[in-house]
XYZ file of C-alpha atoms in Angstrom:
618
model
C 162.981 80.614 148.800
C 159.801 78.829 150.396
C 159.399 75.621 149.212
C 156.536 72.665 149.308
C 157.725 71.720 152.506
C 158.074 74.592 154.165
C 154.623 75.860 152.227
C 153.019 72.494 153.803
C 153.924 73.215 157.220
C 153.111 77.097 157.093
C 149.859 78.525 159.858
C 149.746 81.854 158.810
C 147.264 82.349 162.189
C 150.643 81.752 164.033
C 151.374 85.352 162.915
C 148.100 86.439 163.311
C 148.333 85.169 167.255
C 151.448 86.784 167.299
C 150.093 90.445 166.195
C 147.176 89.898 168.453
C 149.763 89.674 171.408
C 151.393 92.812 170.172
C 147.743 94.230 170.232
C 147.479 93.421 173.883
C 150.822 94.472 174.926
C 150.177 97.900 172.820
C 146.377 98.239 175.006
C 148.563 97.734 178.613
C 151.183 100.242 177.545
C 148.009 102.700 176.435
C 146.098 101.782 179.993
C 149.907 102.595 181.669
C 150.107 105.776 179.648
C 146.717 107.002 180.510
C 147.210 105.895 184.226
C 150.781 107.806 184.389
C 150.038 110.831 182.380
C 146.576 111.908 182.855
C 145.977 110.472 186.262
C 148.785 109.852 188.576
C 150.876 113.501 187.490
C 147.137 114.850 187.717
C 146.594 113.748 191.281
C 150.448 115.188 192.127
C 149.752 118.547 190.864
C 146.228 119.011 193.057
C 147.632 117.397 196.467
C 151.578 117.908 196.216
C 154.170 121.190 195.957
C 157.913 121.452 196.565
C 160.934 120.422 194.420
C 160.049 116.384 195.179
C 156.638 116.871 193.653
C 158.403 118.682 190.392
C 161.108 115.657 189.891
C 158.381 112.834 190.258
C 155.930 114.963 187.648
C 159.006 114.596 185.279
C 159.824 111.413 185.860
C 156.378 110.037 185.424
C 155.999 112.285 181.977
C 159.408 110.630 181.007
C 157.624 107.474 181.960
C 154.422 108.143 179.857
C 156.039 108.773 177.091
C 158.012 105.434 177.349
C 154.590 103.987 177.163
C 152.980 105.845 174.442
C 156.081 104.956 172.698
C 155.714 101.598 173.361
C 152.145 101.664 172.317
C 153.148 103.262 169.114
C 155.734 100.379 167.826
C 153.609 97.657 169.122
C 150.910 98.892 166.671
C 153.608 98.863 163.565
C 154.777 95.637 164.612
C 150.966 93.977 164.851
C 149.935 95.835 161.600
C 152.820 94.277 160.341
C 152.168 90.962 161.084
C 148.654 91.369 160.082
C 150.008 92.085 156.890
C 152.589 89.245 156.397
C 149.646 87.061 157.542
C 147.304 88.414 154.979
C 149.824 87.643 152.326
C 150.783 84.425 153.720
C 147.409 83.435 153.950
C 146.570 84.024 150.214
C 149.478 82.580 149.137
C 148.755 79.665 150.798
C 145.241 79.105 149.771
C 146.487 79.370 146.642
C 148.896 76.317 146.895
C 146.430 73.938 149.207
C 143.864 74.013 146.820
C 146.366 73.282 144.219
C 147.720 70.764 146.076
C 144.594 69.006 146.669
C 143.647 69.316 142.963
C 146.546 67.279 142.347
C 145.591 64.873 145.123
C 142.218 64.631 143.227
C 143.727 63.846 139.733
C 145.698 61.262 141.416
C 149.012 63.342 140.450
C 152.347 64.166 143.100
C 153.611 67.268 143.871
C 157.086 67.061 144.483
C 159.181 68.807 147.362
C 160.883 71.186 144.183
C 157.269 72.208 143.243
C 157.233 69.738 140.363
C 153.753 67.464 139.539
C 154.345 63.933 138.336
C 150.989 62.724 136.192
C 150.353 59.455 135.330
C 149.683 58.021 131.518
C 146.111 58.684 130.323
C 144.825 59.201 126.613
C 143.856 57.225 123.865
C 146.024 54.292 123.417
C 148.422 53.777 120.475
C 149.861 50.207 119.511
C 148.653 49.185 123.038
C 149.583 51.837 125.081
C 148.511 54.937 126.893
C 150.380 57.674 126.167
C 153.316 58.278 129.036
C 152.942 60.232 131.823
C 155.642 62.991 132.920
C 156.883 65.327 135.317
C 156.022 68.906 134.627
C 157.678 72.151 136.651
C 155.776 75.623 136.767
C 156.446 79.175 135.783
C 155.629 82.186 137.365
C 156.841 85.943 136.269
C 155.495 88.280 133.864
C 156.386 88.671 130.464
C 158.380 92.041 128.685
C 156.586 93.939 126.721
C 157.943 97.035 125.091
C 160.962 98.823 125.525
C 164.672 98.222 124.016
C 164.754 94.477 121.672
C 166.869 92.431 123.874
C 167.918 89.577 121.946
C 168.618 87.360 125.040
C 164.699 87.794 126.304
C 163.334 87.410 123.017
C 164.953 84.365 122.910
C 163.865 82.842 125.729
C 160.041 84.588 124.457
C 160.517 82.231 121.432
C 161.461 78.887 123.316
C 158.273 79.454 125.970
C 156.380 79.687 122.756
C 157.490 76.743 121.286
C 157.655 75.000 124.601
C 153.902 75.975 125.002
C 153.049 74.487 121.536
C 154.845 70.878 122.655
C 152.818 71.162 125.668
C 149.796 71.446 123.328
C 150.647 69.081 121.186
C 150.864 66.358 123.940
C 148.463 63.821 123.870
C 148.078 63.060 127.493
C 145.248 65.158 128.620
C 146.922 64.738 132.305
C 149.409 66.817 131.031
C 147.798 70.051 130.272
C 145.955 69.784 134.136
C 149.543 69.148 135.900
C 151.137 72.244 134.028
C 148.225 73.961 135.465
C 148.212 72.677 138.864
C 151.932 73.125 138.309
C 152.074 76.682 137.816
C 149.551 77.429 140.654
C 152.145 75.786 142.982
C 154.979 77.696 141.790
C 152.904 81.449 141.902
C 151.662 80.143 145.590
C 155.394 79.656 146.317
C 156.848 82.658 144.412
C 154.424 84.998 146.405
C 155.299 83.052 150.028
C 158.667 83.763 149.045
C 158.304 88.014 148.233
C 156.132 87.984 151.489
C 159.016 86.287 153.638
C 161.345 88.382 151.700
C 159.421 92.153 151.927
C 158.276 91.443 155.600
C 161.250 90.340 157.194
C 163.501 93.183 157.415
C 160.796 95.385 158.087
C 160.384 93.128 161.213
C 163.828 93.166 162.426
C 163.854 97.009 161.825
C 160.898 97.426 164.492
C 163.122 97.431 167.768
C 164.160 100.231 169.728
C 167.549 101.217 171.781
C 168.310 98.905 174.214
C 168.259 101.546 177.069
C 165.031 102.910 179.395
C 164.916 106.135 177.269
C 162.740 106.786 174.883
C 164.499 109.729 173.158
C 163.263 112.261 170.449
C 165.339 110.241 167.851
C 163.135 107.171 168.728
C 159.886 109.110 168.030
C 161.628 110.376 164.705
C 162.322 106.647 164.271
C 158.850 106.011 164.893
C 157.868 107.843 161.513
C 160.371 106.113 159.435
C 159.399 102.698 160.955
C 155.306 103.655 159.820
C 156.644 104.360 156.134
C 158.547 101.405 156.289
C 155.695 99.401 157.215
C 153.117 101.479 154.992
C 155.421 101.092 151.962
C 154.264 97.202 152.230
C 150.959 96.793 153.460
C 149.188 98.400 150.269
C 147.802 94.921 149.670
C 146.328 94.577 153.346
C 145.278 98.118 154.125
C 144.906 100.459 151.567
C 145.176 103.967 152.748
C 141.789 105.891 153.483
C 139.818 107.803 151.375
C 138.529 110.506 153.180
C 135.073 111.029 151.981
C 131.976 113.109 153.645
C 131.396 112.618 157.537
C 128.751 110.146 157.054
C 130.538 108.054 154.295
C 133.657 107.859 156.574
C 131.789 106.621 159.439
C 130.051 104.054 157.688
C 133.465 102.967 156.301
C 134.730 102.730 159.564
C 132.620 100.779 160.623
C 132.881 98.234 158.068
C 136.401 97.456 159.533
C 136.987 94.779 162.082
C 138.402 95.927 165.651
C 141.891 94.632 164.010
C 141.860 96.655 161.108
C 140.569 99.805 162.891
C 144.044 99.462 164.860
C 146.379 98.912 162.282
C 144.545 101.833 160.484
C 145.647 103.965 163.582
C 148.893 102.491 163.610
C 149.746 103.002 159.879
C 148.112 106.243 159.086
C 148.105 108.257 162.222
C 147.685 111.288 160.510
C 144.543 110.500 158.074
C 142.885 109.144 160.774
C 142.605 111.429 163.462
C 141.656 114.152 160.359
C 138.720 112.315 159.593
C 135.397 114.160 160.591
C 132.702 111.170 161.742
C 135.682 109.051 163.241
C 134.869 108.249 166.972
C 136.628 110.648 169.028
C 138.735 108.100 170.582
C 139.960 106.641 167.611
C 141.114 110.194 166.306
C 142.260 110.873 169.820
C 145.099 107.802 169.773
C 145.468 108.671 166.352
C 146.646 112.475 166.994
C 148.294 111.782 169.951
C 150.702 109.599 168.021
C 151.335 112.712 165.229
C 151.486 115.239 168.643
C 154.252 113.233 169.862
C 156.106 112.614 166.728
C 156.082 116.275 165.809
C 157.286 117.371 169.106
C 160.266 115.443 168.995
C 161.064 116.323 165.181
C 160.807 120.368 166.251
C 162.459 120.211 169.430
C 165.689 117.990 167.204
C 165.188 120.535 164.818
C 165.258 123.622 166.676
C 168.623 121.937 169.121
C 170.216 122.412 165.919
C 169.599 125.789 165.340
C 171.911 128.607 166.475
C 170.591 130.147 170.008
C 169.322 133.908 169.978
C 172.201 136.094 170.462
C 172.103 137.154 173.453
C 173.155 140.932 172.566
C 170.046 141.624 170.852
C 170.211 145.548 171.273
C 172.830 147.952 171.647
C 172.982 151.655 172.493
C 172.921 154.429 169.637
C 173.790 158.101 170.430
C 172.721 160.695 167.998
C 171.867 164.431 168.911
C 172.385 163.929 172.744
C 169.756 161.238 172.534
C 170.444 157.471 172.978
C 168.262 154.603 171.514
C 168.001 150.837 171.017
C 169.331 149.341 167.768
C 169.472 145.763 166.804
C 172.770 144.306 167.076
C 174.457 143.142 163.448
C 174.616 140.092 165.257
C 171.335 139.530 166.194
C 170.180 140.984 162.308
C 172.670 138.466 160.830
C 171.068 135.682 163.133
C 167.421 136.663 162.724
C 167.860 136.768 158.917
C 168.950 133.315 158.342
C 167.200 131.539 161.138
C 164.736 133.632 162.982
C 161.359 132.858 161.398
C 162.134 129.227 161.987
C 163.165 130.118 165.014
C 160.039 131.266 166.309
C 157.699 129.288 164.670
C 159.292 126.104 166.357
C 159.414 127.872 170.143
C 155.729 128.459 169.469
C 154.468 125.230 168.024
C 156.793 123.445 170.703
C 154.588 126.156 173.439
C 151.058 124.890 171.584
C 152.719 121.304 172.315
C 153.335 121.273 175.923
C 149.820 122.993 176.411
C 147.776 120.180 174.282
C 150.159 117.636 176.914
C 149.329 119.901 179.851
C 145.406 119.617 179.153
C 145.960 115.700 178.624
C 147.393 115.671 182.378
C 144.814 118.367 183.689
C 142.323 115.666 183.951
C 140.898 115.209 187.076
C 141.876 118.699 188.163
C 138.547 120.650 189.453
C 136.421 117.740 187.940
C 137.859 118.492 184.298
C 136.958 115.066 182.441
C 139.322 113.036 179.826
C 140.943 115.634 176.766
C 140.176 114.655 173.393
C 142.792 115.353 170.502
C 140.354 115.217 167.283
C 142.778 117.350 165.059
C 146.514 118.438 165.199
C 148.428 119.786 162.149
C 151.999 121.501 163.464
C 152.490 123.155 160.245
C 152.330 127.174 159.311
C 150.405 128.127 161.798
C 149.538 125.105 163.348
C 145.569 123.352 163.826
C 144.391 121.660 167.020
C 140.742 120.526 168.319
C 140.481 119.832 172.027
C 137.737 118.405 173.601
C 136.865 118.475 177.062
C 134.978 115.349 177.660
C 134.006 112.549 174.859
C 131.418 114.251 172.518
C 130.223 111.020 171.111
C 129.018 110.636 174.321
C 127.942 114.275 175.165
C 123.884 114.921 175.680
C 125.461 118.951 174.754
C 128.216 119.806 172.970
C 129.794 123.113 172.408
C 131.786 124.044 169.648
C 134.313 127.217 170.137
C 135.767 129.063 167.158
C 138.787 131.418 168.307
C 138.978 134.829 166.114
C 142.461 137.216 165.440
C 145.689 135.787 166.181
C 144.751 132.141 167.241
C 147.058 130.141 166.305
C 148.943 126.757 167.598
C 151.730 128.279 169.889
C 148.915 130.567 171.684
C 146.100 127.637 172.462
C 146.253 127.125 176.016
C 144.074 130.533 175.904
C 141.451 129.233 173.974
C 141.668 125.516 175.641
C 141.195 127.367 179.598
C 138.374 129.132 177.916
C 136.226 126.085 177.071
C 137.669 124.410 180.483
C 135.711 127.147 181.914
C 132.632 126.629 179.879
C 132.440 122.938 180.863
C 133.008 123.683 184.501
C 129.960 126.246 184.408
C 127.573 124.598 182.401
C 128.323 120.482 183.695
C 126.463 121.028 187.101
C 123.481 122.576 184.949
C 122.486 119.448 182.854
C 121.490 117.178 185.636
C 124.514 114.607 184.928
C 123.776 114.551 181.584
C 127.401 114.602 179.992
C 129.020 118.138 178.674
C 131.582 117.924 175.888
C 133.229 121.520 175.242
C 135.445 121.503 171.700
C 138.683 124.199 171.433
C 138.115 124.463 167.061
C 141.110 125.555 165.673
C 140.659 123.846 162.331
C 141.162 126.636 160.151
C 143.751 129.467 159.120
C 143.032 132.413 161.506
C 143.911 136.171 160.539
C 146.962 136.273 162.921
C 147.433 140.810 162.304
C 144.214 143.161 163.158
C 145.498 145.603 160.599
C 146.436 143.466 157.479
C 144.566 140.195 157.757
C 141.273 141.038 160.210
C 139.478 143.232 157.626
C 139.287 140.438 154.869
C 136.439 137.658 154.227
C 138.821 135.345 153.300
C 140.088 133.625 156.231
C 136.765 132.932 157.239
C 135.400 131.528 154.260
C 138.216 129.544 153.164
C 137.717 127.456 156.894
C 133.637 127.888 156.671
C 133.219 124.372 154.866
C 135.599 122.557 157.723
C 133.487 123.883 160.207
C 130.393 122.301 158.743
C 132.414 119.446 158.188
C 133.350 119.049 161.609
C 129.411 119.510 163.139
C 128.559 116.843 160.910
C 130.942 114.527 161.667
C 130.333 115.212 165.753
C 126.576 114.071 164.196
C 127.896 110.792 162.610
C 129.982 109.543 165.532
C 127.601 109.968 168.051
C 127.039 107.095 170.050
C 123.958 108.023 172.379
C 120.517 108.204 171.557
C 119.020 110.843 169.796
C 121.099 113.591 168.331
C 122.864 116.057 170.811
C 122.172 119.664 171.506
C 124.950 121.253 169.906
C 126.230 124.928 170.726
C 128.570 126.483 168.108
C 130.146 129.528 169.861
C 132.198 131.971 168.247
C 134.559 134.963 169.662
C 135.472 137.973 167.728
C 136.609 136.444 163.963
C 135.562 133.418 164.922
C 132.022 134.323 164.730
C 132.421 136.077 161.240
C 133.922 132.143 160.289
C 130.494 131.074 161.925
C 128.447 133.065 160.451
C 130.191 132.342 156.709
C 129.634 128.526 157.975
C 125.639 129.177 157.720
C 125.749 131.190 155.096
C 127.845 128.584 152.556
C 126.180 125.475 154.208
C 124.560 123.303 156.847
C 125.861 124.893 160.598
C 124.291 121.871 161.999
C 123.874 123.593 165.362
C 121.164 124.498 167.702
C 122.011 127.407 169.582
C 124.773 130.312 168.422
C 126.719 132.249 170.806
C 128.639 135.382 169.547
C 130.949 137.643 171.370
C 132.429 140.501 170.881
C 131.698 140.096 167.030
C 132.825 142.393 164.176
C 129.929 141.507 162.205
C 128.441 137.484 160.362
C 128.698 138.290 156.678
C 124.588 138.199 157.012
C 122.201 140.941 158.408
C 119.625 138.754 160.172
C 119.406 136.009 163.001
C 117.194 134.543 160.720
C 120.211 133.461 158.068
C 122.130 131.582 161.132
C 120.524 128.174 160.440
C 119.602 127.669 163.385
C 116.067 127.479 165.244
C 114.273 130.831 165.323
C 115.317 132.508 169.078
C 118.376 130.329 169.469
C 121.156 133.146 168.176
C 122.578 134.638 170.956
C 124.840 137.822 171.270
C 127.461 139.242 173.911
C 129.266 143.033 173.860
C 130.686 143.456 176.908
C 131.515 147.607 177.562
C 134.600 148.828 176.035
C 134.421 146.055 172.878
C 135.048 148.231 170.293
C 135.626 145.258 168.042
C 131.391 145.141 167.003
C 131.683 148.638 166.145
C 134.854 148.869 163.888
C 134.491 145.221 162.584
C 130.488 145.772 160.910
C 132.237 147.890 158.022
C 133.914 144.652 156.833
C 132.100 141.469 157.938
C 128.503 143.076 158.603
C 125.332 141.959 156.882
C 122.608 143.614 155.021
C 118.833 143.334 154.962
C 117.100 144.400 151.695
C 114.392 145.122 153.613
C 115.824 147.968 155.396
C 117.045 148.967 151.734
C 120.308 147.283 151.985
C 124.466 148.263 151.812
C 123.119 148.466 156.229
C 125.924 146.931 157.855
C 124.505 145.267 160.968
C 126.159 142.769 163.201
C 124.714 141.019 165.641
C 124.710 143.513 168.481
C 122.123 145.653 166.532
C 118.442 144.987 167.505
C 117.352 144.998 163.872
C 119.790 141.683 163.486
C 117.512 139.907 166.150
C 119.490 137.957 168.427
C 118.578 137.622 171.493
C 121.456 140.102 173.751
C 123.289 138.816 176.717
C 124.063 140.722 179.647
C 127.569 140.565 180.272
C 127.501 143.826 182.683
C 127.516 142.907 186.743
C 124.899 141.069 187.854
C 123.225 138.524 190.598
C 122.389 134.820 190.460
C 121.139 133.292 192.845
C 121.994 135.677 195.380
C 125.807 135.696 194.535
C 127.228 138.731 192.421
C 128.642 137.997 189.603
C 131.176 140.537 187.436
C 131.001 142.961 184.323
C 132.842 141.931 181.541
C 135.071 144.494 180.137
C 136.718 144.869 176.556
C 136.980 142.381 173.952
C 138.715 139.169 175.806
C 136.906 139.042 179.059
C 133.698 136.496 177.877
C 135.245 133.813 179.827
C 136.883 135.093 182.909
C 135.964 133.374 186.333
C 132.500 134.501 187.916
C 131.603 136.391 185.070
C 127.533 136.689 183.643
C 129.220 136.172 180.615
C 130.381 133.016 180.879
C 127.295 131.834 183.137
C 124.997 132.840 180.246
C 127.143 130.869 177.734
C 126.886 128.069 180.192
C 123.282 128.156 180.384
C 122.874 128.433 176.656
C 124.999 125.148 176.522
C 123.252 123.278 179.058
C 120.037 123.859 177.489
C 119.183 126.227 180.046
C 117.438 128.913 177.932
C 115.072 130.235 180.349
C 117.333 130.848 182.871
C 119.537 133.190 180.595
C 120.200 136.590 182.171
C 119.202 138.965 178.785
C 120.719 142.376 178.250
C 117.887 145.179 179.965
């Protein structure tokens, strides 16, 4: 129990100082991080080979992660403190200012909480009326439920006790109970703070060893509920609201409470469109690691693959693979897990491998502004800050995107930023890997339907508009929304349902943009641009089901972009020469962004604000 004494002495600041250490320790460990794993393993992997080269890249990794672990339970511990402080602080507001109301009324406040007042009140034969020594109350009264004869008791003696107190002609008496029972709620909620916030303290520590293992980082999670579970009262957990609205409540926070934000609530934070990219990115980072260590625990518990997956059958002279009973037995009971975790766990290592790519060929700082591990996983990847972008490009993947497969779609806007960076004149080039949505993962079942596009159009409009609300330069950036196969039918449903927010379009290899007309795109009349490289058939076969109409042309005309009456302006993606080099044909539906292609230097061009130097299909 805190008591006057101990309530007279109290600095909450103390703990205040003591989280703002914690917040400088946590910044080193995040400079050490950065410097380890996106840096120093960076700079091995462009000037070093051999088996030497391999160890040290682990060992530093190992060492990253000690520091982004590090990082991670320095921020619980300082949003901790903040918290106790914040409580602390209240509470003892609470008791100084009774305090000095008693000091005021000329009463003492005794070290049990007790105030002694002196006589006052109209005399009687001669004499004030006494003066006493009055102790406070705190708690909340029953109401409802079961009678319990014992409380209502003790109900009926308050009462009574209440109507003495009334009754008592020294008007010194009614201002000490009052002053009285301030003293004892400043000390009762003292006390709960001490109480809540120290074993939540003492749980923050890790293994006394140099390894950070995956059980820490599961540890890491129940350590953030721990501390969540208690800091209602300091940091109440965000609302997400529209782009703009969150951005305006962000800023509204001070530096300290953007922190412990990130610290406590990890995963609403880095989900929250208008959020400054780096703020989501230390936000996401912290969920990317935790996840990877609960799958990888999860699946080291599972039952390897057997590894006699087939056997031989003979029947009429012929022999064929079967499936083992084994291997059906296995696959029944754990396979589907099985495979989802090897492929999240895949999607994992790439998002790390981006983080430590930087550096390599020029490639500037990754950006994680979404992660979700679940079904079939979500990730956005930037290449480059895009609050700080002049042009940004957005990339929508199509058919079969999903988590495990991202490094694809990740190397394809790595190759967009390395084309269209030396066209802008210095001005800064973000390129964005947007996986925010639920892709059609089978070309037979899922491809055909709407749905999957317009259930993720609204996120994608959410998303442009939050890249709008963060940005930090002046003027609003030229933003590029680029779609590939599905991905441009999401685009085009995007437009269609809302504000696309974009100034330029890029579509390849697209089955078709649920409208029938350039015009519908939401975008600035000539800035929808289209690519069908020879031997897409995709355009073709896709029109039946995500083609667009114009009533004009007497509708139920299902045009897609690569028709002339849609009126985009059409790309040449065949072989070419710029600037005196060749460049190469695109061929089939996944070549867009392959090296030296006109493909991918129109897209570039387009993204640099390069119009006029576009290379348009004859």
């Amino acid at each position: 129990m805190v008591d006057v004494a101990a309530m007279r002495k109290l600095d909450p600041e103390q703990f205040g100082q003591a989280a703002d250490g914690y917040r400088v320790l946590g910044s080193m460990a995040d400079e050490a991080k950065g410097r380890v794993q996106d840096h120093i393993v960076g700079k091995i992997d462009r000037g070093l080979g051999g088996l030497a080269a391999k160890a040290a890249k682990k060992a530093l990794r190992g060492l990253g992660n000690n520091f982004h672990y590090v990082q991670a339970e320095c921020g619980l511990v300082r949003a901790a403190l903040n918290a106790l402080a914040a409580e602390l602080r209240a509470a003892k507001k609470k008791f100084d200012a009774a305090e000095e109301d008693a000091r005021t009324a000329h009463f003492k406040v005794n070290l049990d909480g007790s105030v002694t007042y002196p006589p006052a009140g109209e005399e009687v034969d001669g004499r004030k009326p006494e003066g006493g020594t009055v102790h406070g109350k705190t708690g909340s009264k029953p109401t409802g439920g079961p009678i319990d004869p014992a409380a209502d008791a003790n109900m009926l003696a308050e009462s009574l006790e209440k109507q003495a107190d009334k009754a008592n002609p020294n008007p010194n008496h009614h201002k000490a109970v009052e002053i009285a029972d301030r003293i004892a709620e400043a000390l009762e909620e003292a006390t709960i703070a001490d109480r809540k916030w120290a074993p939540k303290l003492r749980a923050l520590k890790a293994d006394d060893d140099l390894h950070v293992s995956r059980k820490d980082w599961t540890d890491v999670t129940k350590d953030m509920r721990g501390v969540r579970a208690g800091a209602d009262d300091y940091l109440k957990p965000p609302k997400k609201g529209s782009p703009k609205e969150n951005a305006a409540w962000w800023e509204k926070l001070s530096k300290e409470q953007q922190d412990d934000y990130v610290a406590l609530y990890p995963a609403s934070i880095g989900g929250m469109d208008g959020l400054p990219a780096a703020a989501r990115d230390e936000a996401n980072r912290t969920v990317l690691a935790e996840a990877k260590a609960k799958y990888q625990l999860e699946l080291d518990k599972l039952p390897p693959e057997p590894r006699n997956k087939y056997s031989s059958v003979s029947a009429g002279g012929a022999t064929s693979q079967a499936y083992t009973d084994e291997w059906i037995a296995w696959n029944k009971k754990y396979g589907e897990r099985y495979r989802h975790l090897k492929s999240s766990l895949s999607g994992m290592r790439a998002i790390e491998g981006r983080f430590e790519a930087t550096g390599k060929e020029g490639l500037p700082d990754a950006y994680l502004l979404g992660f979700k591990p679940e079904g079939h996983g979500r990730a956005i990847v930037a290449n480059g800050n895009p609050d700080e972008a002049v042009h940004q490009a957005v990339y929508v993947p199509g058919t079969t995107a999903n988590l495990g497969d991202i490094e694809k779609d990740m190397d394809r806007m790595k190759s967009v930023w390395r084309e269209a960076q030396p066209l802008t004149g210095g001005a800064p080039v973000s390129t964005i890997t947007w996986l925010g949505y639920d892709a059609p993962q089978n070309v037979v079942t899922d491809s055909p339907s709407p749905r999957y596009a317009n259930d993720g159009a609204s996120a994608f409009d959410r998303f442009n508009e939050g890249l709008e609300a963060s940005h930090a330069g002046d003027g609003s950036p030229h933003r590029t929304a680029i779609g590939h196969s599905y991905g441009t039918t999401l685009i085009g449903s995007a437009a269609r349902q809302g504000n696309l927010n974009a100034d330029d379009v890029i579509f390849a290899g697209s089955p078709g943009v649920q409208v029938g007309s350039a015009k519908e795109m939401d975008v600035p009349k000539g800035h929808v641009w289209n690519e069908e490289a020879e031997g897409d058939v995709v355009p073709d076969i896709g029109r039946y089901g995500h083609g667009g109409s114009q009533w004009k042309m007497g509708g139920g005309v299902w045009l897609n972009p690569s028709d002339e009456e849609f009126g985009a302006h059409q790309l040449n993606t065949g072989a070419d020469e710029w600037n005196g080099r060749k460049t190469e044909a695109a061929h089939g539906h996944s070549d867009y962004w392959d090296e030296n292609t006109t493909s991918l230097k129109n897209q570039a061009r387009v993204v640099a604000g390069r119009h006029g130097d576009v290379h348009l299909d004859d």
